[in-house]
Amino acid sequence: MADFTDLIARAVSPSMSREERDQVYTVVRQAVQRLQDREGLAGDDPRILLQRHLIEETIRDVEFDIVRFLTLRKIEQARAAQNAEYEAQFTEKP
């Protein structure tokens, strides 16, 4: 499953909008559904249900990582702005 997580993580990026990422996730879900259909298992088969659960869990984890990355970037930008303001206030001007 780690390879699958890596595949999804490579397909999306923090620079993409949420809608764009949702489109990627939809394609992933459809691809997995086609693979499951080829296996010919019933829709309520525990293996199918587990795979679907793992897909949703993987998507959730990738989204969490993206949100964490964006949040840390905003914090760093705010810190840089605060430091610049502090320097401007307390640095002697010749």
CSV table of N, CA and C in Angstrom, one decimal:
chain,number,residue,atom,x,y,z
A,1,MET,N,0.8,-1.2,0.0
A,1,MET,CA,0.0,0.0,0.0
A,1,MET,C,0.9,1.3,0.0
A,2,ALA,N,2.1,1.1,0.4
A,2,ALA,CA,3.0,2.3,0.5
A,2,ALA,C,3.2,2.8,-1.0
A,3,ASP,N,3.4,1.9,-1.9
A,3,ASP,CA,3.5,2.3,-3.3
A,3,ASP,C,2.3,3.1,-3.8
A,4,PHE,N,1.1,2.6,-3.4
A,4,PHE,CA,-0.1,3.3,-3.8
A,4,PHE,C,-0.2,4.7,-3.2
A,5,THR,N,0.2,4.8,-2.0
A,5,THR,CA,0.2,6.1,-1.3
A,5,THR,C,1.2,7.1,-2.0
A,6,ASP,N,2.4,6.5,-2.4
A,6,ASP,CA,3.4,7.3,-3.1
A,6,ASP,C,2.8,7.7,-4.5
A,7,LEU,N,2.1,6.9,-5.1
A,7,LEU,CA,1.5,7.2,-6.4
A,7,LEU,C,0.6,8.3,-6.3
A,8,ILE,N,-0.3,8.3,-5.4
A,8,ILE,CA,-1.3,9.3,-5.2
A,8,ILE,C,-0.6,10.6,-4.8
A,9,ALA,N,0.4,10.5,-3.9
A,9,ALA,CA,1.1,11.7,-3.5
A,9,ALA,C,1.8,12.4,-4.6
A,10,ARG,N,2.3,11.6,-5.6
A,10,ARG,CA,3.0,12.2,-6.7
A,10,ARG,C,2.0,12.8,-7.7
A,11,ALA,N,0.8,12.3,-7.7
A,11,ALA,CA,-0.2,12.8,-8.6
A,11,ALA,C,-0.8,14.2,-8.2
A,12,VAL,N,-0.7,14.5,-7.0
A,12,VAL,CA,-1.2,15.8,-6.5
A,12,VAL,C,-0.1,16.7,-5.9
A,13,SER,N,-0.3,17.9,-5.8
A,13,SER,CA,0.7,18.8,-5.2
A,13,SER,C,0.0,19.9,-4.5
A,14,PRO,N,0.7,20.5,-3.5
A,14,PRO,CA,0.1,21.6,-2.8
A,14,PRO,C,-0.3,22.8,-3.6
A,15,SER,N,0.3,23.0,-4.8
A,15,SER,CA,0.0,24.1,-5.7
A,15,SER,C,-1.3,23.9,-6.4
A,16,MET,N,-1.8,22.7,-6.4
A,16,MET,CA,-3.1,22.4,-7.0
A,16,MET,C,-4.3,22.9,-6.1
A,17,SER,N,-5.4,23.3,-6.7
A,17,SER,CA,-6.5,23.7,-5.9
A,17,SER,C,-7.2,22.4,-5.4
A,18,ARG,N,-8.0,22.6,-4.4
A,18,ARG,CA,-8.7,21.4,-3.8
A,18,ARG,C,-9.6,20.7,-4.9
A,19,GLU,N,-10.2,21.5,-5.8
A,19,GLU,CA,-11.0,20.9,-6.9
A,19,GLU,C,-10.1,20.1,-7.8
A,20,GLU,N,-8.9,20.6,-8.1
A,20,GLU,CA,-8.0,19.8,-9.0
A,20,GLU,C,-7.6,18.5,-8.3
A,21,ARG,N,-7.3,18.6,-7.0
A,21,ARG,CA,-6.9,17.4,-6.3
A,21,ARG,C,-8.1,16.4,-6.2
A,22,ASP,N,-9.3,16.9,-6.0
A,22,ASP,CA,-10.5,16.0,-6.0
A,22,ASP,C,-10.7,15.3,-7.4
A,23,GLN,N,-10.4,16.0,-8.5
A,23,GLN,CA,-10.5,15.3,-9.8
A,23,GLN,C,-9.5,14.2,-9.9
A,24,VAL,N,-8.3,14.4,-9.3
A,24,VAL,CA,-7.3,13.3,-9.3
A,24,VAL,C,-7.8,12.1,-8.5
A,25,TYR,N,-8.3,12.4,-7.3
A,25,TYR,CA,-8.9,11.4,-6.4
A,25,TYR,C,-10.0,10.6,-7.1
A,26,THR,N,-10.8,11.3,-7.9
A,26,THR,CA,-11.9,10.7,-8.6
A,26,THR,C,-11.4,9.7,-9.6
A,27,VAL,N,-10.4,10.1,-10.3
A,27,VAL,CA,-9.7,9.2,-11.3
A,27,VAL,C,-9.1,8.0,-10.6
A,28,VAL,N,-8.5,8.2,-9.5
A,28,VAL,CA,-7.9,7.1,-8.7
A,28,VAL,C,-9.1,6.1,-8.3
A,29,ARG,N,-10.1,6.7,-7.8
A,29,ARG,CA,-11.3,5.8,-7.4
A,29,ARG,C,-11.8,5.0,-8.5
A,30,GLN,N,-12.0,5.7,-9.7
A,30,GLN,CA,-12.5,5.0,-10.9
A,30,GLN,C,-11.6,3.9,-11.4
A,31,ALA,N,-10.3,4.2,-11.3
A,31,ALA,CA,-9.3,3.2,-11.8
A,31,ALA,C,-9.3,1.9,-10.8
A,32,VAL,N,-9.4,2.2,-9.6
A,32,VAL,CA,-9.5,1.1,-8.6
A,32,VAL,C,-10.8,0.3,-8.8
A,33,GLN,N,-11.9,1.0,-9.1
A,33,GLN,CA,-13.2,0.4,-9.3
A,33,GLN,C,-13.1,-0.5,-10.5
A,34,ARG,N,-12.4,-0.1,-11.6
A,34,ARG,CA,-12.3,-0.9,-12.8
A,34,ARG,C,-11.4,-2.2,-12.5
A,35,LEU,N,-10.4,-2.0,-11.7
A,35,LEU,CA,-9.6,-3.2,-11.3
A,35,LEU,C,-10.4,-4.1,-10.5
A,36,GLN,N,-11.2,-3.6,-9.6
A,36,GLN,CA,-12.1,-4.5,-8.8
A,36,GLN,C,-13.1,-5.2,-9.7
A,37,ASP,N,-13.7,-4.5,-10.7
A,37,ASP,CA,-14.6,-5.1,-11.6
A,37,ASP,C,-14.0,-6.3,-12.3
A,38,ARG,N,-12.8,-6.1,-12.7
A,38,ARG,CA,-12.1,-7.2,-13.5
A,38,ARG,C,-11.9,-8.4,-12.6
A,39,GLU,N,-11.8,-8.2,-11.3
A,39,GLU,CA,-11.6,-9.4,-10.4
A,39,GLU,C,-12.9,-10.1,-10.2
A,40,GLY,N,-14.0,-9.5,-10.6
A,40,GLY,CA,-15.3,-10.2,-10.6
A,40,GLY,C,-15.9,-10.5,-9.2
A,41,LEU,N,-15.5,-9.7,-8.2
A,41,LEU,CA,-15.9,-9.9,-6.8
A,41,LEU,C,-17.2,-9.1,-6.6
A,42,ALA,N,-18.0,-9.6,-5.7
A,42,ALA,CA,-19.3,-9.0,-5.4
A,42,ALA,C,-18.9,-7.6,-4.7
A,43,GLY,N,-19.8,-6.7,-4.8
A,43,GLY,CA,-19.6,-5.3,-4.2
A,43,GLY,C,-19.5,-5.3,-2.7
A,44,ASP,N,-20.1,-6.4,-2.1
A,44,ASP,CA,-20.0,-6.4,-0.6
A,44,ASP,C,-18.9,-7.4,-0.1
A,45,ASP,N,-18.0,-7.8,-1.0
A,45,ASP,CA,-16.9,-8.7,-0.6
A,45,ASP,C,-16.0,-7.9,0.3
A,46,PRO,N,-15.6,-8.5,1.4
A,46,PRO,CA,-14.7,-7.9,2.4
A,46,PRO,C,-13.4,-7.3,1.8
A,47,ARG,N,-12.9,-8.0,0.8
A,47,ARG,CA,-11.7,-7.5,0.2
A,47,ARG,C,-11.9,-6.2,-0.6
A,48,ILE,N,-13.0,-6.1,-1.3
A,48,ILE,CA,-13.4,-4.9,-2.0
A,48,ILE,C,-13.6,-3.8,-1.0
A,49,LEU,N,-14.3,-4.1,0.1
A,49,LEU,CA,-14.6,-3.0,1.1
A,49,LEU,C,-13.3,-2.6,1.8
A,50,LEU,N,-12.4,-3.5,2.0
A,50,LEU,CA,-11.1,-3.1,2.6
A,50,LEU,C,-10.3,-2.2,1.6
A,51,GLN,N,-10.3,-2.6,0.4
A,51,GLN,CA,-9.6,-1.8,-0.6
A,51,GLN,C,-10.1,-0.4,-0.7
A,52,ARG,N,-11.5,-0.3,-0.7
A,52,ARG,CA,-12.1,1.1,-0.8
A,52,ARG,C,-11.7,1.9,0.5
A,53,HIS,N,-11.8,1.2,1.6
A,53,HIS,CA,-11.4,1.9,2.9
A,53,HIS,C,-10.0,2.4,2.8
A,54,LEU,N,-9.1,1.6,2.3
A,54,LEU,CA,-7.7,2.0,2.2
A,54,LEU,C,-7.4,3.1,1.3
A,55,ILE,N,-8.2,3.1,0.2
A,55,ILE,CA,-8.1,4.2,-0.8
A,55,ILE,C,-8.5,5.5,-0.1
A,56,GLU,N,-9.7,5.5,0.6
A,56,GLU,CA,-10.1,6.7,1.3
A,56,GLU,C,-9.2,7.1,2.4
A,57,GLU,N,-8.6,6.2,3.1
A,57,GLU,CA,-7.7,6.5,4.1
A,57,GLU,C,-6.4,7.1,3.5
A,58,THR,N,-6.0,6.6,2.4
A,58,THR,CA,-4.8,7.2,1.7
A,58,THR,C,-5.0,8.6,1.3
A,59,ILE,N,-6.2,8.8,0.7
A,59,ILE,CA,-6.5,10.2,0.2
A,59,ILE,C,-6.6,11.1,1.4
A,60,ARG,N,-7.2,10.7,2.5
A,60,ARG,CA,-7.2,11.5,3.7
A,60,ARG,C,-5.8,11.8,4.2
A,61,ASP,N,-4.9,10.9,4.2
A,61,ASP,CA,-3.6,11.1,4.7
A,61,ASP,C,-2.8,12.1,3.8
A,62,VAL,N,-3.0,11.9,2.5
A,62,VAL,CA,-2.3,12.8,1.5
A,62,VAL,C,-2.9,14.3,1.7
A,63,GLU,N,-4.2,14.4,1.9
A,63,GLU,CA,-4.8,15.7,2.1
A,63,GLU,C,-4.2,16.3,3.4
A,64,PHE,N,-4.1,15.5,4.4
A,64,PHE,CA,-3.5,16.0,5.7
A,64,PHE,C,-2.1,16.5,5.5
A,65,ASP,N,-1.3,15.8,4.8
A,65,ASP,CA,0.1,16.2,4.5
A,65,ASP,C,0.1,17.5,3.7
A,66,ILE,N,-0.8,17.7,2.8
A,66,ILE,CA,-0.9,18.9,2.0
A,66,ILE,C,-1.3,20.1,2.9
A,67,VAL,N,-2.3,19.9,3.7
A,67,VAL,CA,-2.8,21.0,4.6
A,67,VAL,C,-1.7,21.3,5.6
A,68,ARG,N,-1.0,20.3,6.1
A,68,ARG,CA,0.1,20.6,7.0
A,68,ARG,C,1.2,21.4,6.4
A,69,PHE,N,1.6,21.0,5.1
A,69,PHE,CA,2.6,21.7,4.4
A,69,PHE,C,2.2,23.2,4.2
A,70,LEU,N,1.0,23.4,3.7
A,70,LEU,CA,0.5,24.8,3.5
A,70,LEU,C,0.4,25.6,4.8
A,71,THR,N,0.0,25.0,5.9
A,71,THR,CA,0.0,25.7,7.1
A,71,THR,C,1.3,26.1,7.6
A,72,LEU,N,2.3,25.2,7.5
A,72,LEU,CA,3.7,25.5,7.9
A,72,LEU,C,4.2,26.6,7.0
A,73,ARG,N,3.9,26.6,5.8
A,73,ARG,CA,4.4,27.6,4.9
A,73,ARG,C,3.8,29.0,5.3
A,74,LYS,N,2.5,29.0,5.6
A,74,LYS,CA,1.9,30.3,6.1
A,74,LYS,C,2.5,30.8,7.4
A,75,ILE,N,2.8,29.8,8.3
A,75,ILE,CA,3.4,30.2,9.6
A,75,ILE,C,4.8,30.8,9.3
A,76,GLU,N,5.5,30.2,8.4
A,76,GLU,CA,6.9,30.7,8.1
A,76,GLU,C,6.8,32.1,7.4
A,77,GLN,N,5.8,32.3,6.6
A,77,GLN,CA,5.7,33.6,5.9
A,77,GLN,C,5.3,34.7,7.0
A,78,ALA,N,4.4,34.3,7.9
A,78,ALA,CA,4.0,35.2,9.0
A,78,ALA,C,5.2,35.6,9.9
A,79,ARG,N,6.0,34.6,10.2
A,79,ARG,CA,7.2,34.8,11.0
A,79,ARG,C,8.2,35.7,10.3
A,80,ALA,N,8.4,35.5,9.0
A,80,ALA,CA,9.3,36.3,8.3
A,80,ALA,C,8.8,37.8,8.2
A,81,ALA,N,7.5,38.0,8.0
A,81,ALA,CA,6.9,39.3,8.0
A,81,ALA,C,7.1,40.0,9.4
A,82,GLN,N,6.8,39.2,10.4
A,82,GLN,CA,7.0,39.7,11.8
A,82,GLN,C,8.4,40.1,12.1
A,83,ASN,N,9.4,39.2,11.7
A,83,ASN,CA,10.8,39.6,11.9
A,83,ASN,C,11.2,40.8,11.1
A,84,ALA,N,10.7,40.9,9.9
A,84,ALA,CA,11.0,42.1,9.1
A,84,ALA,C,10.4,43.4,9.7
A,85,GLU,N,9.2,43.3,10.3
A,85,GLU,CA,8.6,44.4,11.0
A,85,GLU,C,9.4,44.8,12.2
A,86,TYR,N,9.8,43.8,12.9
A,86,TYR,CA,10.6,44.0,14.1
A,86,TYR,C,12.0,44.7,13.8
A,87,GLU,N,12.6,44.2,12.8
A,87,GLU,CA,13.9,44.7,12.3
A,87,GLU,C,13.7,46.2,11.9
A,88,ALA,N,12.6,46.5,11.2
A,88,ALA,CA,12.4,47.8,10.7
A,88,ALA,C,12.1,48.8,11.9
A,89,GLN,N,11.5,48.3,13.0
A,89,GLN,CA,11.2,49.2,14.1
A,89,GLN,C,12.5,49.4,15.0
A,90,PHE,N,13.3,48.4,15.1
A,90,PHE,CA,14.4,48.5,16.1
A,90,PHE,C,15.8,48.7,15.5
A,91,THR,N,15.9,48.7,14.2
A,91,THR,CA,17.2,48.9,13.6
A,91,THR,C,17.4,50.4,13.4
A,92,GLU,N,18.5,50.8,13.9
A,92,GLU,CA,18.9,52.3,13.8
A,92,GLU,C,19.0,52.6,12.3
A,93,LYS,N,18.4,53.8,12.0
A,93,LYS,CA,18.5,54.3,10.6
A,93,LYS,C,19.6,55.4,10.6
A,94,PRO,N,20.5,55.4,9.7
A,94,PRO,CA,21.6,56.4,9.7
A,94,PRO,C,21.1,57.8,9.3
